Coordinates of C-alpha atoms in Angstrom, one line a residue:
Chain L
A1 CA 46.8 82.3 104.4
Q2 CA 50.5 82.7 104.8
S3 CA 53.5 80.6 104.0
V4 CA 57.3 80.8 104.2
T5 CA 59.8 79.1 101.9
Q6 CA 63.4 78.9 102.8
L7 CA 65.1 78.1 99.6
D8 CA 68.1 76.2 100.9
S9 CA 67.9 73.5 103.6
H10 CA 71.7 73.5 104.0
V11 CA 74.3 76.3 103.4
S12 CA 78.0 75.8 103.9
V13 CA 80.5 78.7 104.0
S14 CA 84.1 79.2 105.1
E15 CA 84.9 81.2 108.1
G16 CA 85.3 84.9 107.1
T17 CA 83.2 84.7 104.0
P18 CA 79.7 86.2 103.5
V19 CA 76.5 84.4 104.5
L20 CA 73.3 84.5 102.5
L21 CA 70.2 82.6 103.7
R22 CA 67.2 83.0 101.4
C23 CA 63.6 83.4 102.4
N24 CA 60.4 84.0 100.4
Y25 CA 57.0 84.5 102.0
S26 CA 53.4 85.0 101.1
S27 CA 50.8 86.7 103.2
S28 CA 47.4 88.2 102.8
Y29 CA 48.1 90.9 105.3
S30 CA 50.9 93.3 105.9
P31 CA 53.2 90.9 107.8
S32 CA 55.8 91.2 110.4
L33 CA 58.9 89.1 109.4
F34 CA 61.5 87.6 111.7
W35 CA 64.6 85.5 111.6
Y36 CA 65.3 83.2 114.5
V37 CA 68.4 81.2 115.2
Q38 CA 68.5 77.8 117.0
H39 CA 71.7 76.4 118.3
P40 CA 71.9 72.7 119.0
N41 CA 69.8 71.8 122.1
K42 CA 68.9 75.4 122.6
G43 CA 65.7 77.4 122.2
L44 CA 64.9 79.8 119.5
Q45 CA 66.7 83.2 119.7
L46 CA 65.4 86.3 117.9
L47 CA 67.9 87.6 115.5
L48 CA 65.9 90.5 114.0
K49 CA 62.5 91.6 112.9
Y50 CA 60.8 93.7 110.2
T51 CA 57.6 95.6 111.1
S52 CA 57.1 98.0 108.2
A53 CA 59.7 100.6 109.2
A54 CA 63.0 100.6 107.4
T55 CA 63.3 97.9 104.8
L56 CA 66.9 97.1 105.9
V57 CA 66.9 95.6 109.3
K58 CA 69.9 95.1 111.5
G59 CA 70.0 92.4 114.1
I60 CA 72.3 90.9 116.6
N61 CA 75.7 89.4 115.9
G62 CA 76.2 91.3 112.7
F63 CA 73.3 89.9 110.8
E64 CA 70.9 92.0 108.7
A65 CA 68.0 91.3 106.4
E66 CA 66.3 93.3 103.6
F67 CA 62.6 93.3 103.1
K68 CA 61.7 93.4 99.4
K69 CA 58.0 93.6 98.9
S70 CA 58.2 93.4 95.1
E71 CA 60.1 90.1 95.4
T72 CA 58.3 88.9 98.6
S73 CA 61.7 88.1 100.0
F74 CA 63.4 88.6 103.3
H75 CA 66.9 87.3 102.9
L76 CA 69.4 87.2 105.8
T77 CA 73.0 88.2 105.3
K78 CA 76.2 88.6 107.2
P79 CA 79.4 90.0 105.8
S80 CA 81.8 87.6 107.5
A81 CA 80.9 84.2 109.0
H82 CA 82.1 83.1 112.3
M83 CA 82.4 79.5 113.6
S84 CA 79.8 80.4 116.3
D85 CA 77.2 81.2 113.6
A86 CA 76.8 77.5 112.8
A87 CA 73.2 76.8 113.7
E88 CA 69.7 76.3 112.3
Y89 CA 68.0 79.5 111.0
F90 CA 64.3 80.0 110.7
C91 CA 62.5 82.7 108.6
V92 CA 59.1 83.4 110.2
V93 CA 56.1 85.5 109.2
N94 CA 53.4 86.9 111.5
N95 CA 50.2 88.0 109.8
N96 CA 49.4 90.1 112.9
A97 CA 45.7 89.3 112.4
G98 CA 45.6 86.5 114.9
N99 CA 49.2 86.8 116.0
M100 CA 50.1 83.5 114.4
L101 CA 53.6 82.6 113.4
T102 CA 54.3 80.5 110.4
F103 CA 57.8 79.1 110.2
G104 CA 59.9 78.2 107.2
G105 CA 61.5 74.7 107.1
G106 CA 64.8 76.0 108.4
T107 CA 68.3 76.4 106.9
R108 CA 71.2 74.7 108.5
L109 CA 74.3 76.9 108.3
M110 CA 77.6 75.1 108.5
V111 CA 80.8 77.2 108.8
K112 CA 84.1 75.6 107.8
P113 CA 87.4 76.7 109.3
Chain V
E1 CA 65.1 90.0 132.7
A2 CA 64.5 86.3 133.1
G3 CA 63.5 84.4 129.9
V4 CA 60.9 81.8 129.4
A5 CA 61.4 78.8 131.6
Q6 CA 60.5 75.3 130.8
S7 CA 60.9 71.9 132.6
P8 CA 61.8 69.2 132.3
R9 CA 64.5 69.7 129.6
Y10 CA 64.4 66.1 128.6
K11 CA 61.9 63.3 129.0
I12 CA 61.8 59.7 127.9
I13 CA 58.6 57.6 128.2
E14 CA 57.1 54.6 126.7
K15 CA 54.1 54.7 124.3
R16 CA 50.7 54.9 126.0
Q17 CA 52.2 56.6 129.1
S18 CA 51.3 60.1 130.0
V19 CA 53.6 63.1 130.3
A20 CA 53.4 66.8 131.4
F21 CA 55.4 69.8 130.6
W22 CA 55.6 73.1 132.4
C23 CA 56.2 76.6 131.2
N24 CA 56.7 79.9 133.0
P25 CA 56.5 82.9 130.6
I26 CA 58.4 86.2 130.9
S27 CA 56.9 88.3 133.6
G28 CA 54.1 90.5 132.3
H29 CA 53.6 88.6 129.1
A30 CA 49.9 88.1 128.6
T31 CA 50.1 85.7 125.7
L32 CA 51.6 82.2 125.9
Y33 CA 52.1 79.6 123.1
W34 CA 53.0 76.0 122.9
Y35 CA 54.7 74.7 119.8
Q36 CA 55.7 71.2 118.6
Q37 CA 59.0 70.9 116.7
I38 CA 59.6 67.6 115.0
L39 CA 63.2 66.8 114.1
G40 CA 64.2 68.6 110.9
Q41 CA 61.1 70.8 110.8
G42 CA 60.1 74.3 111.9
P43 CA 57.9 74.6 115.0
K44 CA 54.1 74.2 114.6
L45 CA 51.7 76.0 116.9
L46 CA 49.6 73.8 119.1
I47 CA 47.8 76.3 121.3
Q48 CA 47.7 80.0 122.1
F49 CA 46.5 81.5 125.4
Q50 CA 45.6 85.1 126.1
N51 CA 45.8 85.4 129.9
N52 CA 44.0 82.2 131.0
G53 CA 41.7 81.9 127.9
V54 CA 42.4 79.9 124.8
V55 CA 42.7 82.0 121.6
D56 CA 43.6 79.2 119.2
D57 CA 43.8 75.4 119.7
S58 CA 42.9 74.4 116.2
Q59 CA 46.1 72.4 115.7
L60 CA 46.0 70.7 119.1
P61 CA 45.2 66.9 118.9
K62 CA 42.5 67.1 121.6
D63 CA 42.0 63.4 121.9
R64 CA 45.4 63.1 123.6
F65 CA 46.8 66.6 124.2
S66 CA 45.5 69.1 126.8
A67 CA 46.8 72.4 128.1
E68 CA 45.8 74.8 130.7
R69 CA 47.0 78.2 132.0
L70 CA 45.5 78.7 135.4
K71 CA 45.7 82.2 136.8
G72 CA 47.1 83.5 133.5
V73 CA 50.7 82.8 134.3
D74 CA 52.3 79.3 134.2
S75 CA 51.0 76.7 131.8
T76 CA 51.1 73.0 131.5
L77 CA 50.9 70.8 128.4
K78 CA 49.9 67.2 128.9
I79 CA 49.9 64.2 126.5
Q80 CA 47.9 61.1 127.5
P81 CA 48.4 58.6 126.1
A82 CA 51.6 59.3 124.2
K83 CA 52.3 57.9 120.7
L84 CA 55.6 57.3 119.0
E85 CA 54.9 60.2 116.6
D86 CA 54.8 62.6 119.6
S87 CA 58.6 62.4 119.9
A88 CA 59.6 66.1 119.4
V89 CA 60.7 69.2 121.1
Y90 CA 57.9 71.1 122.8
L91 CA 58.6 74.8 122.9
C92 CA 56.9 77.4 125.0
A93 CA 56.9 81.1 123.9
S94 CA 55.4 84.2 125.3
S95 CA 54.7 87.7 124.1
L96 CA 53.3 91.0 125.3
A97 CA 49.8 92.2 124.5
G98 CA 49.2 95.2 122.3
R99 CA 51.5 96.7 119.7
S100 CA 54.5 94.6 120.7
R101 CA 52.6 91.3 120.7
D102 CA 54.1 90.3 117.3
T103 CA 57.4 89.3 118.9
Q104 CA 57.5 86.0 120.6
Y105 CA 60.2 84.9 123.0
F106 CA 61.0 81.2 123.2
G107 CA 62.1 78.9 126.1
P108 CA 64.7 76.2 125.7
G109 CA 62.2 73.5 125.0
T110 CA 61.5 70.0 126.4
R111 CA 62.8 67.2 124.2
L112 CA 60.4 64.2 124.4
T113 CA 61.3 60.8 123.3
V114 CA 58.6 58.2 123.1
L115 CA 59.8 54.6 122.9

């Protein structure tokens, strides 16, 4: 069985300040981990993915995430928030056995001017 | 490269009516998925196809939901009859087979409102 917990349902930051969205996972397999972003009335866009290569993964739009096996975490960060980053972010695990994705509950990021 | 296409984008129906959604995956993607995303939640897998065969439909409410993927390309998801609790966004995704199959690409979704 696998599960994903996003520790914050809402995060609010000021423009230009760092972003941290937290994610913990559990999986019986060696998982692939993803972050997707969903802007209002839009589909899910892949930000980045981890697949057992480098533990620090760089994605689009300046986002990156670090895989920490000992902490079963995959937190998403960005050094400086932009207004366009305001969206819903989902942490996702794929156990690769049946190619099934399990989504976290989502974190809504708000960026204040 | 064209992304996953879905139609319609929005649909409003009354309960007990039927509705159908269409999905065209990225060209060459053998695997196709339908998800249901209820407001404020993450998407939940309804059904997964590999080419035109069903891989997993364990979460599909089969008394009212059906899906098909004829010819292994386009897919349709149908609800008949609809209930109020079916109000959600229905997302279609596709992925390659083989080593790259772990990455799914999503369409824009169909927002269904059942009154």
